C-alpha cells in the first residue's frame, strides 16, 4: 500500500492564504482525522443498532435516533447529567494524561489500569488506617500515597525498559494483572475488608473524601452554583490543573523537549546527549503518578464508593484512556476534549439503556471501532475518493514517531533501539 | 504443617488434573500467539479471540439444539463456529495490521474491547429479556474421553486419561505446531518472514499471504480454546469467562521464548498455579484469600524472565513492523 508515499505535499504548493485561512487549515489538519474517526465509529454503531434492532416497539431507524439522542441528552443534555459526566471525566483525564505523556516519549503505557489500581489501593489503605486524622492532612496524604504508588508501578516499567530492554507493552500487561490480583488480596484482607463476607472494602470516612464543588461554592459564594455543578467533586479542578501541568511539561520545559525528541527519534536523542534512560524512567514514573491520581480521585470523589474485588480488572478507565490519548493526539487540549467525549458516552449509556433499550455495551463497540479508525491508515485511501473541498488534514496527526503507524513505535522488535543504545553506551565507556 | 499441606496438594490427582486442564486451555491461544509473532505480527488479542470463540460455541450449540439438531452434532458445529469466530476476529487484526498498517498493539487492544463489547451486547439482544445465557445441560457439553482400561490406572488414569476431548486435540496441535515451525519448509518461511521479511520476499516468499495465514491460525486456535472453556470446562457463557487467560497465554508465549515446546512448559507451570490454588487454601484456614496471590505468579515469573535472570527473551526481529515492499 504505497498510497501514503504518493500523497503530494499540497501545503507548500498553495498560494499564501489569509491568516484566517491558515488558522483554519492548521485547525483542520489537527482535527480532521479524529473527527472523521468519531463520525465513522458512530455510523458503525448505528449500523449495529440497525441490524440488531433491540427495541422492537419502534422501527429500527427511530431506534437509532432514539439511542443517540438519549445518549447525548443523558451525558450533556441537562446540568445534572453533565455533572455526572464530569464525575466520570476527571479520573479519565488523569488516566489519559498518563497514557499521553508516555506516547510523547514513544512509549505505550497499557498499564494505566494497573497503576490506577495500586494508586486507589494505596489511598484507600491510608484512608482506612488513619481514620482519626483531620481532613486537611488526610486528603493530601492519600493523594500523595496514590501518586507514589502509581509512580512506583510505572517506574518499574520505565526501569525495565531503559536498563533491561524489556518491552513496555509486555511489562505493563504483566504488572496490570499483578496489580489486579494484589489489590484483590488486600481488599479481602483483614483491616480493610467489610464485615459479613462482602468482597469489598469498608467505605471511607467523610473526612477522607473530596468535597463537592456545590458544597464548597455554597460556603464561599452562596447557592447559585448549586444546580449546575450538582454532584461534581473538586477533583475535576485537579484534573484541569493536571491538563495545564501536562501542557507545561510537554511544551515549556527541557524535560518535555527531551522526551519529545526521544519519542521522535531515540538515536538522535542519544547522539544529542539527552539522558535517554533516565528520561524514560522518569516519564514512566510520571505516567504512573498521573494514573495513580486517577485511582485516588475515583475513590475519594464520590461518597459510598467502596473497592470491590473485581473493581479494577473490570474498570474500563484504563482502556478508555488509551482511546482518549490516541484520539486527542497526545495534546493537552485534545485529551481534554476526547475525555469529555468518552466520559460522556459512558455516562450517557445508562440513559440510552433506560429509554432507548440499547445495551450500554454498544459504547465498547463504538470505542473499539474508534481505535481501529484512528490507528488504521484508511484515510489515505479514503482521501483519494473524497471531493477536494473536504480534504482537511494533509498528514495523519498521529505522527509515526509517537505511536508507530510505521516502524518507529516498535522499533526493531521494540527493544532494538534500546539495545543499540546500550551498545553505544558501552562503546562510550571503552573510549 | 506447611510441608504436609504441600505434599498432599502435590500428590492429589485433582491438582494435576486441574493443572493439565488449565495448561491445555492456555497452550492453544499461546501457540496461536507463537505462530503469529513468529511471522512478525504482534498479537495481544488472544483474550478477545477466545472470548468470541466461547460466545459463538455456546450460542450456536444452544441455537442448533433448540432447532432440534441432535446433541452431538450441535456441539461439534458449536466448536466449529467457535473456531470460525476466532478466525474472523483474527482476520480483522490481520487486515488492519497487514493491509492498513495500523499499530498492531492498538489493533490488538481494539479487538479485545470489541470482543467484550460485542459479546455482552449480543447476549443482551439474543437472550430473552437480556438475562444472560443459561447453563448448558451436560448433554450439550464437550465430553471427557475415557481411554478404556488406561483410565483405570490408579493415579495416572484420572490425571492423563480422563481429560476432555479437546485436551488431546491440544496435545496433537502442540506437536503439530512444533513440527510445522521447525521441521517443514513452511515453518522456515514463517520464521524468515518474522526475522527479515525483505530477504524472504526476495527469495520468493509471499510475505503478506503468510502473515495473513499465521494471524488467522492464531485466531482459529484461540477460538478453539474458547470453545473448550465454555463447552468443556465451564458449561456456561458470560462475558467475563476468559478472565485474563488470553493475557496469561501471552505471558506463557514470552516465558517460553516464542517456541511451541517452551510455551507448553510455561503453560504447565502457570497451570500448576491454577491447580494448587484450591488445595493450598488449607495452608491458611484463617485467610483463604491468600491464594489470590498465587494467581499473580505467572505474571511475576514472566517479568523475571523478561528482565533476563533466566536467560533473556527476545522476540523475532521484525515482530510488529508492517511489511512495506518499498522499504530498504
XYZ file of C-alpha atoms in Angstrom:
759
model
C 0.000 0.000 0.000
C 2.261 2.720 -1.221
C -0.525 5.296 -1.131
C 0.969 7.321 1.680
C 4.146 7.964 -0.188
C 2.318 9.323 -3.240
C 0.432 11.995 -1.290
C 1.610 15.353 -2.671
C 2.721 17.968 -0.162
C -0.025 20.349 -1.172
C 0.519 22.744 1.710
C 3.738 24.065 0.162
C 2.272 24.486 -3.303
C -0.758 26.542 -2.319
C -0.670 30.336 -2.679
C -0.194 32.273 0.570
C -3.531 32.480 2.321
C -5.024 34.915 4.758
C -4.250 34.378 8.403
C -7.770 33.142 8.999
C -7.466 30.594 6.222
C -4.070 29.492 7.536
C -5.506 29.124 11.007
C -8.465 27.168 9.671
C -6.120 24.938 7.731
C -3.929 24.081 10.737
C -7.032 23.555 12.794
C -8.489 21.279 10.142
C -5.244 19.352 9.841
C -5.263 18.685 13.569
C -8.944 17.872 13.831
C -9.704 16.157 10.530
C -8.611 12.654 11.391
C -10.119 12.396 14.879
C -13.425 13.923 13.783
C -13.731 11.616 10.794
C -12.858 8.653 13.029
C -15.535 9.635 15.545
C -18.145 10.058 12.814
C -17.253 6.705 11.236
C -17.402 4.985 14.614
C -20.837 6.437 15.307
C -22.077 5.389 11.880
C -20.788 1.867 12.508
C -22.507 1.887 15.903
C -25.745 2.933 14.188
C -25.390 0.003 11.800
C -25.014 -2.336 14.764
C -28.259 -0.988 16.231
C -29.998 -1.226 12.842
C -29.033 -4.870 12.446
C -29.792 -5.974 15.987
C -32.836 -3.736 16.443
C -33.039 -4.076 20.226
C -36.253 -2.122 20.775
C -38.890 -3.862 18.674
C -41.649 -1.388 19.610
C -40.285 1.223 17.198
C -38.818 0.852 13.735
C -35.021 0.394 13.513
C -34.259 3.916 12.296
C -36.215 5.514 15.108
C -34.380 3.162 17.430
C -31.029 4.510 16.241
C -32.181 8.113 16.535
C -33.633 7.496 19.986
C -30.436 5.788 21.118
C -28.175 8.624 20.015
C -30.497 11.360 21.271
C -30.750 9.798 24.702
C -27.018 9.165 24.649
C -26.467 12.883 24.096
C -29.083 14.204 26.490
C -28.032 11.634 29.047
C -24.494 12.931 29.016
C -24.674 16.633 28.146
C -28.381 17.440 27.970
C -29.134 18.688 31.455
C -26.914 20.146 34.127
C -27.463 17.102 36.347
C -26.430 14.783 33.546
C -23.492 16.974 32.639
C -22.303 16.921 36.216
C -22.481 13.139 36.334
C -20.467 13.112 33.108
C -17.869 15.310 34.780
C -17.690 12.818 37.651
C -16.533 10.215 35.130
C -14.351 12.615 33.220
C -11.954 13.647 35.970
C -10.370 10.217 36.626
C -10.414 9.619 32.875
C -8.421 12.805 32.293
C -5.755 11.702 34.762
C -5.524 8.230 33.236
C -5.408 9.677 29.714
C -2.614 12.080 30.623
C -0.740 9.038 31.862
C -1.085 7.295 28.507
C -0.494 10.526 26.574
C 2.761 11.506 28.264
C 4.137 8.037 27.595
C 3.049 8.362 23.945
C 5.032 11.567 23.630
C 8.129 9.624 24.643
C 7.280 6.884 22.137
C 6.187 4.501 24.891
C 2.948 2.595 25.009
C 1.520 2.695 28.505
C -1.122 -0.028 28.600
C -0.536 -0.129 32.325
C -2.733 2.818 33.294
C -5.296 0.336 34.610
C -2.780 -1.294 36.949
C -1.228 1.985 38.043
C -4.727 3.274 38.748
C -5.419 0.176 40.847
C -2.333 0.495 43.042
C -2.930 4.250 43.377
C -6.508 3.782 44.537
C -5.487 0.955 46.860
C -2.692 2.987 48.444
C -5.035 5.921 49.050
C -7.681 3.575 50.426
C -5.236 1.912 52.805
C -4.127 5.282 54.179
C -7.718 6.481 54.424
C -8.897 3.378 56.273
C -5.890 3.230 58.593
C -5.622 6.806 59.821
C -9.297 7.424 60.378
C -8.678 9.873 63.209
C -6.723 12.357 61.098
C -8.472 15.590 60.162
C -9.443 16.153 56.560
C -6.834 18.812 55.736
C -3.989 16.395 56.411
C -5.630 13.081 55.478
C -6.727 14.060 51.969
C -3.313 15.355 50.817
C -1.569 12.326 52.311
C -3.952 9.992 50.492
C -3.413 11.806 47.214
C 0.334 11.702 47.768
C 0.187 7.984 48.537
C -1.631 7.329 45.278
C 0.924 9.401 43.367
C 3.814 7.492 44.913
C 2.232 4.074 44.419
C 1.387 4.837 40.786
C 4.857 6.255 40.183
C 6.398 3.106 41.644
C 4.263 0.899 39.384
C 5.081 2.991 36.333
C 8.705 3.405 37.379
C 9.216 -0.368 37.359
C 8.167 -0.360 33.706
C 10.463 2.553 32.906
C 13.372 0.934 34.711
C 12.916 -2.387 32.934
C 12.582 -0.628 29.588
C 15.561 1.664 29.996
C 18.093 -0.594 31.659
C 16.959 -4.112 30.779
C 15.363 -3.514 27.372
C 12.079 -5.213 28.322
C 9.223 -4.105 26.082
C 6.874 -1.808 27.985
C 3.697 -3.290 26.483
C 4.504 -6.708 27.872
C 5.687 -5.494 31.278
C 2.646 -3.249 31.720
C 0.261 -6.096 30.908
C 2.038 -8.296 33.464
C 2.053 -5.530 36.078
C -1.637 -4.832 35.438
C -2.597 -8.345 36.425
C -0.234 -8.373 39.369
C -1.952 -5.158 40.482
C -5.450 -6.589 39.935
C -4.778 -9.725 41.970
C -2.686 -7.889 44.562
C -5.438 -5.348 45.216
C -7.981 -8.177 45.218
C -5.947 -9.770 48.014
C -5.697 -6.547 50.019
C -9.375 -5.728 49.556
C -10.287 -9.093 51.067
C -7.709 -8.860 53.854
C -8.292 -8.103 57.485
C -8.094 -4.398 58.249
C -9.714 -3.215 55.030
C -12.420 -5.683 54.130
C -16.005 -5.012 55.077
C -17.532 -7.400 57.630
C -20.205 -10.028 56.784
C -18.270 -11.620 53.960
C -18.834 -8.954 51.333
C -15.879 -8.822 48.965
C -15.371 -5.106 49.245
C -13.661 -2.618 51.490
C -15.198 -0.530 54.230
C -16.432 2.833 52.920
C -14.138 5.778 53.509
C -14.943 8.188 56.312
C -16.414 11.527 55.175
C -13.257 13.430 56.085
C -11.273 11.242 53.681
C -13.369 12.347 50.726
C -13.021 15.244 48.347
C -15.758 17.848 48.879
C -18.388 18.573 46.245
C -17.954 21.696 44.170
C -21.506 22.681 45.144
C -20.755 22.371 48.864
C -17.574 24.326 48.504
C -19.126 27.104 46.428
C -22.053 27.384 48.804
C -19.622 28.030 51.603
C -17.819 30.693 49.597
C -20.319 32.307 47.217
C -23.811 31.395 48.299
C -26.040 28.968 46.443
C -26.132 29.953 42.795
C -23.763 27.213 41.529
C -25.781 24.559 43.219
C -27.921 23.468 40.311
C -25.140 23.456 37.783
C -22.401 21.509 39.484
C -24.716 19.252 41.375
C -22.575 16.318 42.488
C -19.214 17.035 40.927
C -16.364 16.789 43.379
C -13.403 19.121 43.250
C -11.222 16.523 41.519
C -12.461 17.975 38.224
C -10.453 21.102 39.055
C -7.440 18.972 39.926
C -7.865 17.303 36.542
C -7.960 20.668 34.751
C -4.843 21.756 36.637
C -3.204 18.470 35.631
C -4.002 19.175 31.975
C -2.287 22.560 32.295
C 0.680 20.968 34.066
C 0.869 18.374 31.280
C 0.857 21.107 28.627
C 3.534 22.998 30.533
C 5.764 19.941 30.947
C 5.451 18.934 27.312
C 5.867 22.290 25.605
C 7.636 24.550 28.063
C 10.266 22.508 29.862
C 13.587 20.950 28.888
C 12.331 17.601 30.133
C 9.313 17.827 27.847
C 11.512 18.730 24.910
C 13.809 15.821 25.651
C 11.031 13.262 25.866
C 9.557 14.545 22.619
C 12.922 14.060 20.942
C 13.151 10.551 22.386
C 9.666 9.870 21.072
C 10.528 11.097 17.599
C 13.954 9.550 17.286
C 15.681 7.783 20.166
C 19.001 7.580 18.343
C 19.053 11.309 17.635
C 18.276 11.914 21.284
C 21.165 9.680 22.273
C 23.604 11.454 19.970
C 22.354 14.848 21.142
C 23.442 13.910 24.622
C 19.971 13.583 26.072
C 19.999 11.175 29.026
C 17.619 8.737 27.353
C 17.472 6.077 30.017
C 16.920 8.448 32.897
C 14.184 10.237 30.937
C 12.407 7.011 30.016
C 12.396 6.040 33.660
C 11.138 9.486 34.700
C 8.430 9.663 32.062
C 7.038 6.273 33.043
C 7.119 7.228 36.721
C 5.283 10.434 35.846
C 2.773 8.480 33.781
C 2.249 6.181 36.748
C 1.758 9.162 39.037
C -0.987 10.552 36.794
C -2.700 7.164 36.662
C -2.380 6.792 40.430
C -4.201 10.086 40.835
C -6.923 8.746 38.553
C -7.394 5.948 41.062
C -7.493 8.118 44.163
C -9.801 10.745 42.662
C -12.169 7.976 41.542
C -12.086 6.563 45.056
C -12.341 9.814 47.007
C -14.665 11.651 44.654
C -17.996 10.061 45.264
C -19.323 9.085 48.688
C -20.014 5.460 49.387
C -17.685 4.138 46.696
C -16.037 1.001 48.049
C -13.383 -1.011 46.286
C -14.611 -4.470 45.382
C -12.507 -7.474 44.428
C -13.120 -7.048 40.725
C -13.190 -3.245 40.854
C -10.065 -2.871 38.802
C -9.999 -5.767 36.359
C -13.453 -4.634 35.199
C -12.825 -0.894 35.402
C -12.807 0.471 31.839
C -10.964 3.700 32.709
C -7.506 2.333 31.923
C -8.529 1.224 28.436
C -10.725 4.245 27.755
C -7.632 6.287 28.494
C -5.796 4.695 25.564
C -8.618 5.682 23.219
C -8.693 9.191 24.686
C -4.949 9.704 24.331
C -4.936 8.413 20.754
C -7.982 10.440 19.779
C -6.534 13.549 21.381
C -3.270 13.068 19.525
C -1.340 13.355 22.765
C -2.027 17.087 23.088
C -3.393 18.664 26.261
C -6.482 20.174 24.649
C -7.087 17.031 22.629
C -7.012 14.889 25.759
C -9.462 17.244 27.464
C -11.965 17.168 24.598
C -11.674 13.429 23.962
C -12.056 12.690 27.664
C -15.283 14.706 27.620
C -16.458 12.687 24.624
C -15.676 9.237 26.018
C -16.738 10.147 29.559
C -19.971 11.452 28.064
C -20.525 8.211 26.150
C -20.042 6.196 29.312
C -22.309 8.331 31.430
C -24.980 8.725 28.735
C -25.133 4.986 28.110
C -27.283 4.352 31.204
C -29.932 6.745 29.901
C -29.638 5.092 26.493
C -30.373 1.734 28.080
C -33.245 3.022 30.192
C -35.049 4.966 27.467
C -33.983 3.543 24.094
C -33.416 -0.037 25.383
C -29.984 -0.278 23.784
C -27.419 -2.200 25.799
C -24.691 0.119 27.178
C -22.033 -2.242 25.812
C -22.652 -0.548 22.471
C -20.240 2.069 23.833
C -17.470 -0.545 23.917
C -18.154 -1.401 20.288
C -18.041 2.276 19.290
C -14.842 2.743 21.279
C -13.122 -0.234 19.660
C -14.136 0.932 16.183
C -12.828 4.369 17.061
C -9.467 2.774 17.887
C -9.463 0.913 14.562
C -10.301 4.049 12.615
C -7.631 6.121 14.325
C -4.921 3.514 14.109
C -5.552 2.074 10.675
C -4.435 4.048 7.681
C -7.775 4.073 5.889
C -7.602 7.780 5.324
C -5.065 7.875 2.505
C -7.379 5.511 0.633
C -10.439 7.456 1.673
C -8.956 10.813 0.813
C -8.356 9.822 -2.777
C -12.069 9.354 -3.344
C -13.148 12.430 -1.365
C -14.032 15.724 -3.068
C -11.301 18.331 -2.822
C -13.125 20.739 -0.516
C -13.414 18.005 2.097
C -9.683 17.338 2.265
C -8.868 18.764 5.658
C -5.772 17.130 7.025
C -2.684 16.672 4.928
C -0.846 14.321 7.167
C -2.023 11.872 9.844
C -1.781 13.728 13.118
C -0.638 10.514 14.713
C 2.958 11.251 13.942
C 4.554 7.915 13.111
C 7.229 8.558 15.645
C 4.788 8.821 18.510
C 2.582 5.813 18.111
C 4.119 3.884 15.333
C 1.891 3.986 12.309
C 5.008 2.825 10.531
C 8.003 1.325 12.140
C 9.098 3.564 14.941
C 6.850 2.728 17.887
C 8.060 -0.822 17.948
C 11.495 -0.239 16.578
C 13.269 -3.414 15.558
C 11.278 -5.745 17.819
C 10.674 -2.904 20.182
C 13.873 -3.357 22.089
C 16.292 -2.852 19.288
C 16.864 0.819 19.820
C 17.394 0.395 23.489
C 19.824 -2.406 22.827
C 21.642 -0.213 20.366
C 21.794 2.474 22.983
C 23.213 0.057 25.483
C 25.846 -0.854 22.930
C 26.513 2.810 22.256
C 26.844 3.486 25.943
C 29.260 0.607 26.294
C 31.308 1.899 23.367
C 31.451 5.273 25.065
C 32.790 3.675 28.193
C 35.531 1.886 26.301
C 36.730 5.132 24.842
C 2.217 -28.242 58.638
C 3.349 -26.402 55.563
C 5.097 -29.378 54.033
C 2.240 -31.715 54.856
C -0.222 -29.491 53.023
C 2.158 -29.021 50.137
C 2.804 -32.748 49.883
C -0.898 -33.500 49.974
C -1.513 -30.856 47.318
C 1.239 -32.142 45.054
C 0.179 -35.778 45.274
C -3.532 -35.144 44.823
C -4.927 -36.275 41.493
C -7.262 -33.290 41.455
C -4.322 -30.895 41.490
C -2.718 -32.456 38.443
C -5.992 -32.971 36.617
C -6.753 -29.250 37.005
C -3.164 -28.333 36.168
C -3.245 -30.176 32.866
C -6.690 -28.814 32.044
C -5.620 -25.207 32.691
C -2.392 -25.759 30.792
C -4.275 -27.078 27.759
C -6.599 -24.066 27.911
C -3.565 -21.786 27.876
C -1.477 -23.632 25.354
C -3.951 -23.251 22.472
C -4.037 -19.427 22.407
C -0.361 -19.311 23.360
C 0.539 -21.446 20.328
C -1.573 -19.117 18.238
C 0.460 -16.241 19.617
C 3.708 -18.060 18.820
C 2.688 -18.614 15.197
C 1.519 -15.028 14.781
C 4.561 -13.404 16.385
C 6.960 -15.744 14.605
C 5.550 -14.417 11.358
C 6.110 -10.852 12.564
C 2.672 -9.728 13.679
C 2.327 -8.771 17.338
C -0.799 -10.362 18.761
C -2.107 -9.325 22.167
C -5.684 -10.084 21.145
C -5.869 -13.747 22.181
C -8.157 -12.772 25.056
C -10.691 -11.239 22.682
C -10.497 -14.100 20.188
C -11.009 -16.648 22.969
C -13.998 -14.718 24.248
C -15.554 -14.561 20.790
C -14.956 -18.274 20.357
C -16.548 -19.083 23.700
C -19.544 -16.930 22.823
C -20.021 -18.434 19.373
C -19.702 -22.011 20.623
C -22.373 -21.602 23.299
C -24.744 -19.577 21.138
C -24.559 -21.870 18.114
C -24.831 -25.005 20.228
C -27.905 -23.692 22.029
C -29.473 -22.409 18.827
C -28.992 -25.703 16.989
C -30.254 -27.612 19.979
C -33.428 -25.550 20.085
C -33.879 -26.173 16.347
C -33.946 -29.895 17.055
C -30.489 -30.877 15.843
C -29.157 -33.816 17.813
C -26.865 -33.073 20.761
C -23.557 -34.395 19.440
C -23.898 -32.628 16.107
C -24.827 -29.293 17.688
C -21.785 -29.473 19.977
C -19.498 -30.269 17.046
C -20.951 -27.417 14.990
C -20.658 -25.167 18.056
C -16.939 -25.917 18.267
C -16.591 -25.253 14.540
C -18.419 -21.956 14.954
C -16.034 -21.010 17.766
C -13.035 -21.722 15.559
C -14.517 -19.681 12.725
C -15.474 -16.799 15.029
C -11.957 -16.651 16.461
C -10.606 -16.743 12.933
C -12.837 -13.851 11.877
C -11.597 -11.703 14.748
C -8.053 -12.577 13.742
C -8.913 -11.662 10.160
C -9.797 -8.140 11.346
C -6.466 -7.964 13.161
C -4.665 -9.177 10.058
C -6.498 -6.724 7.828
C -5.749 -3.687 9.997
C -2.180 -4.592 10.814
C -1.037 -6.010 7.483
C -3.045 -4.049 4.910
C -3.852 -0.846 6.737
C -0.562 -0.837 8.648
C -2.227 0.049 11.902
C -0.236 -0.101 15.073
C -0.584 -3.765 15.971
C -0.886 -3.089 19.678
C -3.729 -0.612 19.183
C -5.400 -3.087 16.855
C -4.995 -5.838 19.451
C -6.481 -3.679 22.186
C -9.350 -2.771 19.882
C -10.003 -6.482 19.192
C -10.110 -7.202 22.919
C -12.502 -4.311 23.528
C -14.769 -5.118 20.602
C -14.927 -8.794 21.604
C -16.034 -7.816 25.100
C -18.483 -5.217 23.787
C -19.951 -7.329 21.010
C -20.439 -10.473 23.110
C -22.014 -8.543 26.009
C -24.208 -6.622 23.596
C -25.303 -9.735 21.723
C -26.011 -11.634 24.938
C -28.341 -8.784 25.848
C -30.002 -8.767 22.441
C -30.231 -12.511 21.846
C -31.310 -13.836 25.225
C -34.932 -13.332 26.305
C -35.241 -10.186 28.468
C -31.462 -9.884 28.332
C -30.981 -12.005 31.437
C -27.928 -13.887 30.190
C -27.105 -17.312 28.806
C -28.420 -20.310 30.758
C -26.066 -23.030 31.946
C -25.667 -25.792 29.392
C -27.105 -29.263 30.128
C -24.444 -31.977 30.347
C -25.568 -33.499 27.054
C -24.525 -30.273 25.327
C -21.023 -30.140 26.793
C -17.793 -31.424 25.341
C -17.335 -34.941 26.728
C -14.333 -36.330 28.523
C -12.605 -39.031 26.557
C -12.114 -42.190 28.627
C -9.264 -44.337 27.426
C -10.799 -47.704 28.299
C -8.537 -49.661 30.633
C -5.928 -46.870 30.707
C -8.421 -44.640 32.517
C -8.437 -47.085 35.411
C -4.729 -46.864 36.196
C -4.734 -45.766 39.848
C -3.185 -42.295 39.852
C -2.282 -41.619 36.266
C -5.669 -42.623 34.896
C -7.568 -39.667 36.255
C -4.772 -37.218 35.542
C -3.899 -38.213 31.993
C -6.594 -40.416 30.534
C -9.850 -38.862 31.720
C -9.437 -35.415 30.239
C -11.702 -33.504 27.937
C -11.554 -34.420 24.273
C -10.076 -31.019 23.366
C -7.188 -31.704 25.742
C -5.900 -34.455 23.486
C -6.509 -32.343 20.408
C -4.422 -29.620 22.047
C -1.532 -32.048 22.551
C -1.720 -33.074 18.902
C -1.773 -29.412 17.861
C 1.231 -28.697 20.075
C 3.257 -31.449 18.414
C 1.975 -30.319 15.030
C 2.988 -26.694 15.534
C 6.441 -27.630 16.820
C 6.926 -29.852 13.771
C 5.496 -27.243 11.410
C 7.689 -24.421 12.655
C 10.993 -26.252 12.876
C 10.827 -29.242 10.566
C 8.997 -28.047 7.471
C 9.578 -25.700 4.590
C 6.595 -23.550 5.558
C 7.900 -23.203 9.098
C 11.238 -21.997 7.802
C 9.420 -19.444 5.658
C 7.288 -18.287 8.580
C 10.381 -17.726 10.681
C 12.144 -15.964 7.829
C 9.194 -13.629 7.336
C 9.283 -12.798 11.029
C 13.001 -12.153 11.109
C 13.686 -10.432 7.801
C 10.660 -10.010 5.512
C 12.655 -8.201 2.804
C 15.025 -11.127 2.434
C 12.152 -13.598 2.465
C 10.357 -11.573 -0.189
C 13.449 -11.566 -2.378
C 13.645 -15.333 -2.005
C 10.128 -15.577 -3.410
C 8.061 -15.919 -0.237
C 4.666 -14.212 -0.262
C 5.124 -12.212 2.940
C 1.606 -10.846 3.263
C -0.136 -14.135 2.486
C 1.999 -15.989 5.010
C 1.365 -13.375 7.678
C -2.361 -13.495 6.966
C -2.381 -17.265 7.369
C -0.393 -17.103 10.595
C -2.562 -14.416 12.199
C -5.741 -16.222 11.182
C -4.485 -19.522 12.558
C -3.808 -17.790 15.872
C -7.493 -16.844 15.849
C -8.567 -20.385 14.979
C -6.588 -21.807 17.900
C -7.839 -19.143 20.324
C -11.402 -19.774 19.187
C -10.956 -23.499 19.838
C -9.677 -22.666 23.321
C -12.782 -20.539 23.831
C -14.996 -23.494 22.923
C -13.026 -25.736 25.292
C -13.515 -23.194 28.064
C -17.224 -22.594 27.503
C -18.441 -26.011 26.336
C -15.932 -28.189 28.128
C -14.831 -26.632 31.399
C -17.386 -24.034 32.437
C -20.562 -25.155 30.679
C -21.831 -21.592 30.577
C -21.071 -18.303 28.872
C -20.696 -14.896 30.420
C -18.590 -12.020 29.105
C -16.102 -12.383 31.969
C -15.449 -16.056 31.301
C -11.930 -15.746 29.906
C -10.813 -13.760 32.953
C -7.386 -12.811 31.642
C -6.472 -16.249 30.250
C -5.529 -14.674 26.930
C -3.050 -12.477 28.744
C -1.598 -15.431 30.657
C -1.228 -17.133 27.288
C 0.684 -14.065 26.132
C 2.877 -14.366 29.202
C 3.402 -18.065 28.531
C 4.431 -17.318 24.974
C 7.076 -14.858 26.143
C 8.181 -17.067 29.036
C 8.523 -19.912 26.560
C 10.748 -17.756 24.368
C 8.409 -17.921 21.361
C 8.916 -21.669 20.865
C 5.994 -24.131 20.959
C 7.610 -26.557 23.413
C 8.913 -23.803 25.678
C 5.483 -22.236 25.649
C 3.901 -25.547 26.584
C 6.314 -25.802 29.507
C 5.360 -22.305 30.629
C 1.686 -23.241 30.355
C 2.320 -26.238 32.603
C 3.983 -24.038 35.228
C 1.179 -21.477 35.034
C -1.409 -24.260 35.064
C 0.142 -25.648 38.237
C -0.565 -22.280 39.845
C -4.212 -22.865 38.988
C -4.173 -26.453 40.179
C -2.588 -25.586 43.515
C -4.964 -22.762 44.294
C -7.684 -24.823 45.937
C -5.511 -27.361 47.833
C -3.200 -24.654 49.149
C -6.118 -22.794 50.671
C -5.687 -25.247 53.588
C -2.382 -23.559 54.388
C -4.057 -20.568 55.956
C -7.537 -21.539 57.112
C -7.975 -18.108 58.663
C -7.199 -16.308 55.453
C -8.167 -18.462 52.441
C -7.795 -15.312 50.417
C -4.024 -15.759 50.481
C -4.244 -17.995 47.431
C -5.326 -14.974 45.389
C -1.676 -14.029 45.461
C -0.820 -17.335 43.758
C -2.654 -16.014 40.718
C -0.023 -13.316 40.304
C 2.783 -15.864 39.948
C 2.574 -16.362 36.156
C 3.000 -12.648 35.678
C 5.825 -12.382 38.211
C 7.665 -15.284 36.552
C 7.283 -13.640 33.165
C 8.615 -10.323 34.435
C 11.634 -12.139 35.855
C 12.111 -13.893 32.523
C 11.900 -10.597 30.675
C 14.432 -8.990 32.958
C 16.767 -11.763 31.985
C 17.554 -13.677 35.148
C 16.629 -16.915 33.432
C 18.046 -16.009 30.045
C 16.729 -13.012 28.175
C 13.664 -13.394 25.967
C 13.952 -11.766 22.537
C 11.072 -11.567 20.097
C 11.567 -12.156 16.346
C 13.431 -9.292 14.726
C 10.623 -7.992 12.502
C 7.896 -8.511 15.107
C 5.422 -5.634 14.984
C 6.767 -3.938 11.879
C 4.322 -3.762 8.954
C 5.922 -5.057 5.795
C 6.404 -2.435 3.151
C 7.896 -3.829 -0.069
C 9.323 -0.406 -0.875
C 11.479 -0.074 2.221
C 15.175 -0.901 2.023
